[in-house]
Short mmCIF file of C-alpha atoms in Angstrom, two decimals:
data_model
loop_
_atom_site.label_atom_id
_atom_site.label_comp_id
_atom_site.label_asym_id
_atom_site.label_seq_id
_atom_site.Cartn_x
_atom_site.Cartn_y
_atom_site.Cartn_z
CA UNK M 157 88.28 87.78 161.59
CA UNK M 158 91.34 86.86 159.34
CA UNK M 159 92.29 89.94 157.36
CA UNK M 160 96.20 88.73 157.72
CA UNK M 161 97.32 85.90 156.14
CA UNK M 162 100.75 84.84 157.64
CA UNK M 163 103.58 84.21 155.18
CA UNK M 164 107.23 84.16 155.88
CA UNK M 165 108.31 85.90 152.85
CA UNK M 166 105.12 88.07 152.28
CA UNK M 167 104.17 90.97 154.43
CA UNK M 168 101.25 92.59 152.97
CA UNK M 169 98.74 89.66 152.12
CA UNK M 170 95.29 90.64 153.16
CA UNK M 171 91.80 89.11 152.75
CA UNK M 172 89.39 92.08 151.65
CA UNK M 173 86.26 90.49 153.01
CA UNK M 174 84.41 91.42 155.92
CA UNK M 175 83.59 95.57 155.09
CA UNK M 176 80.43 96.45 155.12
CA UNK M 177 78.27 98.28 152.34
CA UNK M 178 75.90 100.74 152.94
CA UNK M 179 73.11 98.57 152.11
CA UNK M 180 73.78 96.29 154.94
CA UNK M 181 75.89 93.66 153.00
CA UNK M 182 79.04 92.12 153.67
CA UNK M 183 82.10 91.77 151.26
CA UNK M 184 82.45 87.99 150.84
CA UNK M 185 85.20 86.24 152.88
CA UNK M 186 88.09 83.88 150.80
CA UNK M 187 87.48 85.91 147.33
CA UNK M 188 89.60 88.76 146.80
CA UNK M 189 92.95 89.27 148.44
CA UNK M 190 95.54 91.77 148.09
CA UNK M 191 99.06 91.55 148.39
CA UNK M 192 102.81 92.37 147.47
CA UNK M 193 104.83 90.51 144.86
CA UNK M 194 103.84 86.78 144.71
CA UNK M 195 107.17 86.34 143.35
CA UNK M 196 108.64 85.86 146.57
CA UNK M 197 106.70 82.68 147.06
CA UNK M 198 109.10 79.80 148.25
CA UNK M 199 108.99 76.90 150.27
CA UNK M 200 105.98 76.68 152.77
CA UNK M 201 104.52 80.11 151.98
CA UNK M 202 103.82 77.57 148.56
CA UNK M 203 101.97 75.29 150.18
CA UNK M 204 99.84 78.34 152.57
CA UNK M 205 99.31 79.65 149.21
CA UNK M 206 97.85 76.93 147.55
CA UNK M 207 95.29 76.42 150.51
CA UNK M 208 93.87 79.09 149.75
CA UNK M 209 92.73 77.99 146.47
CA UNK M 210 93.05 80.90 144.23
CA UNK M 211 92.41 80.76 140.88
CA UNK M 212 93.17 83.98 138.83
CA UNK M 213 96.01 86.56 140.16
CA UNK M 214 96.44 90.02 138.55
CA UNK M 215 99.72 91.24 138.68
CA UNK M 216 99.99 95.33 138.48
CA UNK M 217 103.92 95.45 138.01
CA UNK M 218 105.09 97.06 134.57
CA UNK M 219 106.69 94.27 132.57
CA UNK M 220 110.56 95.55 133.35
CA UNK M 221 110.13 94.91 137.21
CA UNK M 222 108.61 91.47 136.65
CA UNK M 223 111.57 90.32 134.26
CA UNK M 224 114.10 91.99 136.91
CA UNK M 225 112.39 90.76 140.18
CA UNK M 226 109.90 87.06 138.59
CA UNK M 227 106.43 86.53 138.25
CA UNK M 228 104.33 84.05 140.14
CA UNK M 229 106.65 80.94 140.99
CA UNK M 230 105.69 78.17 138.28
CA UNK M 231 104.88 75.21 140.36
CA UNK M 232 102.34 72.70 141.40
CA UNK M 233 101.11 74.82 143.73
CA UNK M 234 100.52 77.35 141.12
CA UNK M 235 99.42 75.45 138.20
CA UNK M 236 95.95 76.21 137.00
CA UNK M 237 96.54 80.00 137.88
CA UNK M 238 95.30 82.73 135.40
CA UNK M 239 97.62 85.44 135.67
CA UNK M 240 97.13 88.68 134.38
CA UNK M 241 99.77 91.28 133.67
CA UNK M 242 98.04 94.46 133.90
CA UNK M 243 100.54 97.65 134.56
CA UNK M 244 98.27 100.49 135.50
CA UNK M 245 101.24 103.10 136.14
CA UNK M 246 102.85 104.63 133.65
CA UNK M 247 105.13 106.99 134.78
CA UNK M 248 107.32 105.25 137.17
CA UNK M 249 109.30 107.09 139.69
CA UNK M 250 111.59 106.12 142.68
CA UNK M 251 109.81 106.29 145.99
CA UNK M 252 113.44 105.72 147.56
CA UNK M 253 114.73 109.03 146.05
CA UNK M 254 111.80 111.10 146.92
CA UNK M 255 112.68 114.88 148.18
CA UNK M 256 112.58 114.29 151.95
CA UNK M 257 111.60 118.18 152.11
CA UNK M 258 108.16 117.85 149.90
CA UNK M 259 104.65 117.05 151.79
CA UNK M 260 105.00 113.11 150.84
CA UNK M 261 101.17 112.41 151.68
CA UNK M 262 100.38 115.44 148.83
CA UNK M 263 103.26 114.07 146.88
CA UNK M 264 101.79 110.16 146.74
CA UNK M 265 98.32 111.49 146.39
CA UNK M 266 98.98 113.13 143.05
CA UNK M 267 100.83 109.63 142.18
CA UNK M 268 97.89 108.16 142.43
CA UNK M 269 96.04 110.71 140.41
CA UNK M 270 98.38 109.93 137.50
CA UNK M 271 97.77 106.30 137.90
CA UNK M 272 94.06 107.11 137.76
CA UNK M 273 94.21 109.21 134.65
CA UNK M 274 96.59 107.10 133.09
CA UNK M 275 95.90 103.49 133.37
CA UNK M 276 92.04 103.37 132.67
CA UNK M 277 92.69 100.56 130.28
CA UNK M 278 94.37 98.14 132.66
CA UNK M 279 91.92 99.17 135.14
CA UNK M 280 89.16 98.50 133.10
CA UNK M 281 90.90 94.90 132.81
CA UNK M 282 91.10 94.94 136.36
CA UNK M 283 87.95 95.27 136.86
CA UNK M 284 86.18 92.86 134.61
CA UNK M 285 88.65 89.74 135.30
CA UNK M 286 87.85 90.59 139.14
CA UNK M 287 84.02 90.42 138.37
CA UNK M 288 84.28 87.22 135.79
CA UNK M 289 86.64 85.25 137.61
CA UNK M 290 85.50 81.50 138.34
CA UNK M 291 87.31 81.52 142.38
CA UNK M 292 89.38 83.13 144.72
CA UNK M 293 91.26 86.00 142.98
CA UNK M 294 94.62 87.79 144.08
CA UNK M 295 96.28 91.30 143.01
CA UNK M 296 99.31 92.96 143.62
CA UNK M 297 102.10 95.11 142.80
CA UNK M 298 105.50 94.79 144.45
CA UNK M 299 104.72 96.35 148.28
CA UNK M 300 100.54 95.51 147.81
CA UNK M 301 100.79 98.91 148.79
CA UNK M 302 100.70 102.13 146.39
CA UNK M 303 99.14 100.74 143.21
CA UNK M 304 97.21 97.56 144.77
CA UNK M 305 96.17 100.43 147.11
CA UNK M 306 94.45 102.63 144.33
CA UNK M 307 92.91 98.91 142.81
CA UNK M 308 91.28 97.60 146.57
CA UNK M 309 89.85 101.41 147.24
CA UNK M 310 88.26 101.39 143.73
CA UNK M 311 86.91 97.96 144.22
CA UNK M 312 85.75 98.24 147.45
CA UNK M 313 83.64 102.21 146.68
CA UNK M 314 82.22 100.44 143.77
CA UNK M 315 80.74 97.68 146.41
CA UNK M 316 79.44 100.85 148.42
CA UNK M 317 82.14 100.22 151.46
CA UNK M 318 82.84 103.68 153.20
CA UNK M 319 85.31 106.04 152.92
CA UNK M 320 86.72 104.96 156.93
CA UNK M 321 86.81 101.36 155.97
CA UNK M 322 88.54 102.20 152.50
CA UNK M 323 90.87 104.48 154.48
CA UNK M 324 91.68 102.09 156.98
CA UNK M 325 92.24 99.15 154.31
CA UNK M 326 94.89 101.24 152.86
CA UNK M 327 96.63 102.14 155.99
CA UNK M 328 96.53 98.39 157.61
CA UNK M 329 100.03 98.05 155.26
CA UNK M 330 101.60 100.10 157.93
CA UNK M 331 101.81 97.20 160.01
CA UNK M 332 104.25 95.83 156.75
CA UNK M 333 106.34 98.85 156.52
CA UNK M 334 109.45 97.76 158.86
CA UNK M 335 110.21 94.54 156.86
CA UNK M 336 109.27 96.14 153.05
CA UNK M 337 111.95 98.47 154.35
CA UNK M 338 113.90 95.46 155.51
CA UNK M 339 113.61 94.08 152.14
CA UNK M 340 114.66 96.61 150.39
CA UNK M 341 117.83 97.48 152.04
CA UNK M 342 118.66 93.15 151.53
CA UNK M 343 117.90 94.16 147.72
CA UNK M 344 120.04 97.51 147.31
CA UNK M 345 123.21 96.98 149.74
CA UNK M 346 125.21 100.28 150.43
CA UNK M 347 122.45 102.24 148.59
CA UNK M 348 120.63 104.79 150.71
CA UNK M 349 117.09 104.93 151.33
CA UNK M 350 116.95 108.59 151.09
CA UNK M 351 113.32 109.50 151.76
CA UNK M 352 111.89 108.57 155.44
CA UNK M 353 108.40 107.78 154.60
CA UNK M 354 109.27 104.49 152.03
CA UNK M 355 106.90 102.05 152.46
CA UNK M 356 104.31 103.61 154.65
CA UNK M 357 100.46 104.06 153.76
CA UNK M 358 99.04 106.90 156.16
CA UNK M 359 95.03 106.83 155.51
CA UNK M 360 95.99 110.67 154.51
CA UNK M 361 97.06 109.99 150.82
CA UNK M 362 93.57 107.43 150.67
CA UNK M 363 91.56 110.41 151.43
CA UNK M 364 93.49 113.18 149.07
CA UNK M 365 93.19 110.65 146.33
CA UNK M 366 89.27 109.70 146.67
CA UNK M 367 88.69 113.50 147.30
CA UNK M 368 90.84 114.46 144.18
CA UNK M 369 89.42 112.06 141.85
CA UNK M 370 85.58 112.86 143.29
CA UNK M 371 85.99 116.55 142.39
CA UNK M 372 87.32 115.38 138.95
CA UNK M 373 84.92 113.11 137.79
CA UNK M 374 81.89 113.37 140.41
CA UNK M 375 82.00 109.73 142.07
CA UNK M 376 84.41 106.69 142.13
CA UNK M 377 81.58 104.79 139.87
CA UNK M 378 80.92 108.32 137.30
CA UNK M 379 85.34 107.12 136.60
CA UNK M 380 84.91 103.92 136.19
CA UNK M 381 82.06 104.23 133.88
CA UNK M 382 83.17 107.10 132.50
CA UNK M 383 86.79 107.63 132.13
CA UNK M 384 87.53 104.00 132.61
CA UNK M 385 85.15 102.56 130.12
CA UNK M 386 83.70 100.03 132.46
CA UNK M 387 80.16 98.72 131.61
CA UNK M 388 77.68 99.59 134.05
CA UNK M 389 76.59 95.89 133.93
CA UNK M 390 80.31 94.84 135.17
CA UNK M 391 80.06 96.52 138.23
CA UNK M 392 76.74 94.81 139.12
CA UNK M 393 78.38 91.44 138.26
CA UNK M 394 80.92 92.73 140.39
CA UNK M 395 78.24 93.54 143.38
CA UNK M 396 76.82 90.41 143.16
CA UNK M 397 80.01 88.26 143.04
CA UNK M 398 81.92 90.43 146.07
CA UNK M 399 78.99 90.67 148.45
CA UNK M 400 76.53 88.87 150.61
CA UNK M 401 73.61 90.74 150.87
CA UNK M 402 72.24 91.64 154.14
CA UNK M 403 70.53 88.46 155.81
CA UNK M 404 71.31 85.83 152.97
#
């Protein structure tokens, strides 16, 4: 099973095939990936990148961070790329300043909450370039962690995955935490990183969030095809582009 992808300069680039759905079906292999920002592709990670073949990559960054931090690298290895700029927060906050004395799992949870009330437009987006594109397809944000988090559990409940693989998606970026930490003490020298739990993804704020958002709305689909618009018809597309039925 590859559900890493080794880069040197990326540290949260996942494959999300191989789950299971609770008809018996497998999520397709080399389709949809997740990751942190694919603007700190250089060098080889280029040419491991381009391997890979993708040909559409949503980007979930607001606007400000891309023109402060780059977008995709424009290169050969790039060229042909859709890419998508599709902010789904809205009210940004600074996880580095976070009250170390508030329940940060509770904290994150409601986060996400705002993200799902708030960005049902982009998600919507999301949602149908995921099920129309023509190839391998890539999202992130700038950790793969928080908001590609919210994007990858949404996906994968609307492919009928459970709630422990979901959960344990979401908390495989642990294995990432030490060097996103790394990175961002290179990027904000002499600063302090004030709240301990930066960059980590416990499986606890996954299950607030899904619980949260069931008791608002009913079901992860009832959101999407309510309070995020989506076409019912979408997510089928979706179904049948993400998964391999059981014995094809």
């Amino acid at each position: 099973m590859r559900r890493h992808i080794a880069f040197e300069n990326l540290h949260n680039f996942r494959d999300l095939g191989g789950y299971r759905t609770a008809d018996g079906g497998t999520v397709r292999w080399d389709v949809l990936y997740r990751s942190d920002s694919l603007a700190k592709l250089r060098g080889p990670d280029l040419d491991s990148f381009q391997e890979l073949g993708v040909a559409a990559v949503i980007d979930l960054r607001y606007p400000w961070e891309i023109s402060s931090k780059g977008r995709m690298p424009e290169t050969p290895a790039t060229e042909g790329i859709t890419w998508h700029n599709l902010s789904i927060e809205h009210r940004p906050y600074d996880q580095a300043e976070i009250d170390p004395d508030i329940d940060p799992w509770r904290y994150l949870a409601d986060r996400f909450a705002e993200v799902a009330a708030d960005g049902a437009v982009e998600l919507r987006e999301a949602l149908e370039v995921i099920a129309s594109a023509e190839g391998p397809l890539v999202f992130h944000c700038a950790s793969g962690k928080d908001r590609t988090g919210l994007l990858a559990a949404v996906v994968l409940s609307l492919l009928d995955v459970s709630d422990e693989q979901i959960l344990d998606d979401f908390a495989l970026t642990e294995l990432a935490t030490e060097r996103l930490i790394a990175d961002w003490r290179a990027a904000h020298p002499g600063r302090e990183l004030r709240w301990p739990g930066y960059g980590r993804a416990p499986a606890e704020i996954m299950r607030l969030f899904l619980a949260d958002l069931r008791a608002e709305y009913g079901s992860v689909y009832a959101y999407v095809t309510g309070h995020v618009g989506l076409d019912p018809a979408v997510v089928e597309t979706l179904r049948r582009r993400l998964v391999e039925p059981s014995g094809a």
